[in-house]
PDB file of C-alpha atoms in Angstrom:
ATOM      1  CA  MET A   1      27.795  -8.929  -8.962  1.00 55.00           C
ATOM      2  CA  THR A   2      29.645  -5.766 -10.003  1.00 63.00           C
ATOM      3  CA  THR A   3      29.084  -3.355 -12.840  1.00 66.00           C
ATOM      4  CA  GLU A   4      31.869  -2.051 -15.004  1.00 73.00           C
ATOM      5  CA  ALA A   5      29.831   0.935 -16.220  1.00 68.00           C
ATOM      6  CA  ALA A   6      31.246   4.419 -16.118  1.00 67.00           C
ATOM      7  CA  PRO A   7      29.798   6.928 -13.632  1.00 62.00           C
ATOM      8  CA  PRO A   8      27.006   9.117 -14.947  1.00 63.00           C
ATOM      9  CA  PRO A   9      28.041  12.386 -16.622  1.00 66.00           C
ATOM     10  CA  GLY A  10      28.027  15.544 -14.549  1.00 60.00           C
ATOM     11  CA  GLY A  11      29.413  13.793 -11.503  1.00 55.00           C
ATOM     12  CA  ALA A  12      32.817  15.452 -11.715  1.00 53.00           C
ATOM     13  CA  GLY A  13      32.354  17.527  -8.521  1.00 51.00           C
ATOM     14  CA  PRO A  14      32.782  16.210  -5.037  1.00 49.00           C
ATOM     15  CA  ALA A  15      30.068  13.913  -3.797  1.00 53.00           C
ATOM     16  CA  PRO A  16      27.965  15.478  -1.031  1.00 49.00           C
ATOM     17  CA  ALA A  17      28.623  12.354   1.043  1.00 57.00           C
ATOM     18  CA  ASN A  18      32.256  13.524   1.342  1.00 71.00           C
ATOM     19  CA  LEU A  19      31.215  16.730   3.109  1.00 72.00           C
ATOM     20  CA  PRO A  20      31.492  16.944   6.875  1.00 77.00           C
ATOM     21  CA  ALA A  21      28.349  16.390   8.937  1.00 81.00           C
ATOM     22  CA  GLU A  22      28.475  20.021  10.141  1.00 82.00           C
ATOM     23  CA  GLU A  23      27.886  21.173   6.542  1.00 81.00           C
ATOM     24  CA  PHE A  24      24.739  19.100   6.281  1.00 83.00           C
ATOM     25  CA  THR A  25      23.526  20.441   9.633  1.00 85.00           C
ATOM     26  CA  ARG A  26      24.252  24.044   8.515  1.00 87.00           C
ATOM     27  CA  VAL A  27      22.320  23.549   5.258  1.00 85.00           C
ATOM     28  CA  GLN A  28      19.446  21.851   7.038  1.00 87.00           C
ATOM     29  CA  GLN A  29      19.099  24.866   9.343  1.00 88.00           C
ATOM     30  CA  SER A  30      19.307  27.391   6.478  1.00 89.00           C
ATOM     31  CA  PRO A  31      16.279  29.463   5.481  1.00 91.00           C
ATOM     32  CA  GLU A  32      16.454  28.023   1.954  1.00 92.00           C
ATOM     33  CA  PHE A  33      16.159  24.444   3.187  1.00 90.00           C
ATOM     34  CA  THR A  34      13.416  25.444   5.605  1.00 92.00           C
ATOM     35  CA  GLU A  35      11.511  27.005   2.728  1.00 93.00           C
ATOM     36  CA  LEU A  36      12.015  23.878   0.582  1.00 93.00           C
ATOM     37  CA  ARG A  37      10.750  21.634   3.359  1.00 94.00           C
ATOM     38  CA  SER A  38       7.802  23.933   3.992  1.00 94.00           C
ATOM     39  CA  SER A  39       6.876  23.967   0.318  1.00 94.00           C
ATOM     40  CA  TYR A  40       6.972  20.197   0.182  1.00 95.00           C
ATOM     41  CA  ARG A  41       4.957  19.715   3.370  1.00 95.00           C
ATOM     42  CA  SER A  42       2.302  22.321   2.469  1.00 95.00           C
ATOM     43  CA  PHE A  43       1.606  20.338  -0.709  1.00 95.00           C
ATOM     44  CA  ALA A  44       2.108  16.741   0.360  1.00 95.00           C
ATOM     45  CA  PHE A  45       0.443  16.586   3.762  1.00 96.00           C
ATOM     46  CA  PRO A  46      -2.935  18.054   2.819  1.00 96.00           C
ATOM     47  CA  LEU A  47      -3.213  15.921  -0.291  1.00 95.00           C
ATOM     48  CA  THR A  48      -2.205  12.843   1.642  1.00 95.00           C
ATOM     49  CA  VAL A  49      -4.853  13.454   4.305  1.00 97.00           C
ATOM     50  CA  ALA A  50      -7.464  14.189   1.678  1.00 96.00           C
ATOM     51  CA  PHE A  51      -6.668  11.058  -0.301  1.00 96.00           C
ATOM     52  CA  ILE A  52      -6.684   8.816   2.794  1.00 97.00           C
ATOM     53  CA  ALA A  53     -10.021  10.274   3.818  1.00 97.00           C
ATOM     54  CA  TRP A  54     -11.389   9.729   0.274  1.00 96.00           C
ATOM     55  CA  TYR A  55     -10.091   6.130   0.295  1.00 96.00           C
ATOM     56  CA  LEU A  56     -11.556   5.381   3.745  1.00 97.00           C
ATOM     57  CA  LEU A  57     -14.890   6.876   2.648  1.00 97.00           C
ATOM     58  CA  TYR A  58     -14.927   4.453  -0.246  1.00 96.00           C
ATOM     59  CA  VAL A  59     -14.109   1.495   2.039  1.00 96.00           C
ATOM     60  CA  LEU A  60     -16.711   2.488   4.613  1.00 97.00           C
ATOM     61  CA  LEU A  61     -19.393   3.024   1.967  1.00 96.00           C
ATOM     62  CA  SER A  62     -18.536  -0.386   0.507  1.00 94.00           C
ATOM     63  CA  SER A  63     -18.756  -1.991   3.919  1.00 95.00           C
ATOM     64  CA  TYR A  64     -21.786  -0.247   5.430  1.00 96.00           C
ATOM     65  CA  ALA A  65     -23.765   1.279   2.550  1.00 95.00           C
ATOM     66  CA  GLY A  66     -24.185  -1.660   0.203  1.00 93.00           C
ATOM     67  CA  GLY A  67     -27.553  -0.501  -0.980  1.00 95.00           C
ATOM     68  CA  PHE A  68     -26.184   2.905  -1.984  1.00 95.00           C
ATOM     69  CA  MET A  69     -23.058   1.456  -3.591  1.00 94.00           C
ATOM     70  CA  GLY A  70     -25.204  -1.058  -5.506  1.00 95.00           C
ATOM     71  CA  THR A  71     -27.383   1.681  -6.990  1.00 94.00           C
ATOM     72  CA  LYS A  72     -27.407   1.324 -10.774  1.00 96.00           C
ATOM     73  CA  LEU A  73     -26.503   4.454 -12.644  1.00 95.00           C
ATOM     74  CA  PHE A  74     -26.873   3.124 -16.144  1.00 92.00           C
ATOM     75  CA  GLY A  75     -26.697  -0.385 -17.549  1.00 92.00           C
ATOM     76  CA  ASN A  76     -24.526  -2.517 -15.285  1.00 93.00           C
ATOM     77  CA  ILE A  77     -22.615   0.504 -13.989  1.00 95.00           C
ATOM     78  CA  ASN A  78     -23.273   1.211 -10.304  1.00 95.00           C
ATOM     79  CA  VAL A  79     -22.067   3.747  -7.785  1.00 96.00           C
ATOM     80  CA  ALA A  80     -19.374   1.405  -6.403  1.00 96.00           C
ATOM     81  CA  LEU A  81     -17.801   0.937  -9.844  1.00 96.00           C
ATOM     82  CA  VAL A  82     -17.799   4.692 -10.578  1.00 96.00           C
ATOM     83  CA  LEU A  83     -16.249   5.521  -7.159  1.00 96.00           C
ATOM     84  CA  GLY A  84     -13.728   2.717  -7.584  1.00 96.00           C
ATOM     85  CA  VAL A  85     -12.584   4.021 -10.937  1.00 96.00           C
ATOM     86  CA  ALA A  86     -12.523   7.512  -9.401  1.00 97.00           C
ATOM     87  CA  GLN A  87     -10.000   6.191  -6.874  1.00 96.00           C
ATOM     88  CA  PHE A  88      -7.599   5.334  -9.716  1.00 95.00           C
ATOM     89  CA  LEU A  89      -8.224   8.639 -11.437  1.00 97.00           C
ATOM     90  CA  THR A  90      -7.566  10.483  -8.205  1.00 96.00           C
ATOM     91  CA  THR A  91      -4.301   8.660  -7.773  1.00 95.00           C
ATOM     92  CA  PHE A  92      -3.106   9.625 -11.197  1.00 96.00           C
ATOM     93  CA  LEU A  93      -4.295  13.219 -10.721  1.00 96.00           C
ATOM     94  CA  ILE A  94      -2.354  13.542  -7.474  1.00 96.00           C
ATOM     95  CA  ALA A  95       0.784  12.105  -9.039  1.00 96.00           C
ATOM     96  CA  TRP A  96       0.494  14.521 -11.943  1.00 96.00           C
ATOM     97  CA  LEU A  97      -0.101  17.499  -9.635  1.00 96.00           C
ATOM     98  CA  TYR A  98       2.820  16.512  -7.500  1.00 95.00           C
ATOM     99  CA  SER A  99       5.176  16.211 -10.493  1.00 96.00           C
ATOM    100  CA  ARG A 100       4.130  19.697 -11.615  1.00 96.00           C
ATOM    101  CA  HIS A 101       4.604  21.093  -8.121  1.00 95.00           C
ATOM    102  CA  ALA A 102       7.987  19.425  -7.747  1.00 95.00           C
ATOM    103  CA  ALA A 103       9.240  20.611 -11.121  1.00 95.00           C
ATOM    104  CA  ALA A 104       8.054  24.194 -10.523  1.00 94.00           C
ATOM    105  CA  LYS A 105       8.850  24.705  -6.848  1.00 93.00           C
ATOM    106  CA  LEU A 106      10.841  21.922  -5.243  1.00 93.00           C
ATOM    107  CA  ASP A 107      13.428  20.872  -7.835  1.00 94.00           C
ATOM    108  CA  PRO A 108      14.830  24.371  -8.565  1.00 93.00           C
ATOM    109  CA  LYS A 109      15.296  25.055  -4.799  1.00 92.00           C
ATOM    110  CA  ALA A 110      16.820  21.639  -4.170  1.00 92.00           C
ATOM    111  CA  GLU A 111      19.169  22.055  -7.147  1.00 93.00           C
ATOM    112  CA  ALA A 112      20.302  25.474  -5.907  1.00 91.00           C
ATOM    113  CA  ILE A 113      21.011  24.039  -2.456  1.00 90.00           C
ATOM    114  CA  LYS A 114      22.909  21.112  -3.988  1.00 90.00           C
ATOM    115  CA  LYS A 115      25.038  23.375  -6.188  1.00 90.00           C
ATOM    116  CA  ARG A 116      25.898  25.584  -3.213  1.00 88.00           C
ATOM    117  CA  MET A 117      26.918  22.591  -1.177  1.00 85.00           C
ATOM    118  CA  GLU A 118      29.054  21.188  -3.963  1.00 84.00           C
ATOM    119  CA  ALA A 119      30.662  24.575  -4.670  1.00 81.00           C
ATOM    120  CA  GLY A 120      31.558  25.007  -0.953  1.00 73.00           C
ATOM    121  CA  ALA A 121      33.232  21.637  -0.657  1.00 57.00           C
TER     122      ALA A 121
END
C-alpha cells in the first residue's frame, strides 16, 4: 500500500540520511552531542532506576506483606489500592517531568545539532 501524500512542510533541505557516515561520526564525537547525551542520561537513568525500584517494592510488598497491603485505611480502601494508584500517578508524573525536561534542555540542543548538520551538507 502506498500513500500519495505530499512530504511534510519544512523538509526542503537535504535529508540527514544523505550525509556521509563520517559526518555522523564527527557530530557524535562533538562536545555539543556529548552534552546532549549527558543531559538525557542524567535525567533518564536515575528516574528509570527509581521507578523500577518503586515498582519492585510494590510487587514485593504485594507478594510477601499481604497483611500490611491489606490494611484498611478508610472504608474499602486499603494500602495496596493506594500504592497501586500511586504507581499510575508516578508514571504520569515521570512522563510529564520528562516532557518538560526534553522541551527545555534536549530539544533545543538536538535542533541546533540538526540545523548545523543540514547546513553543512
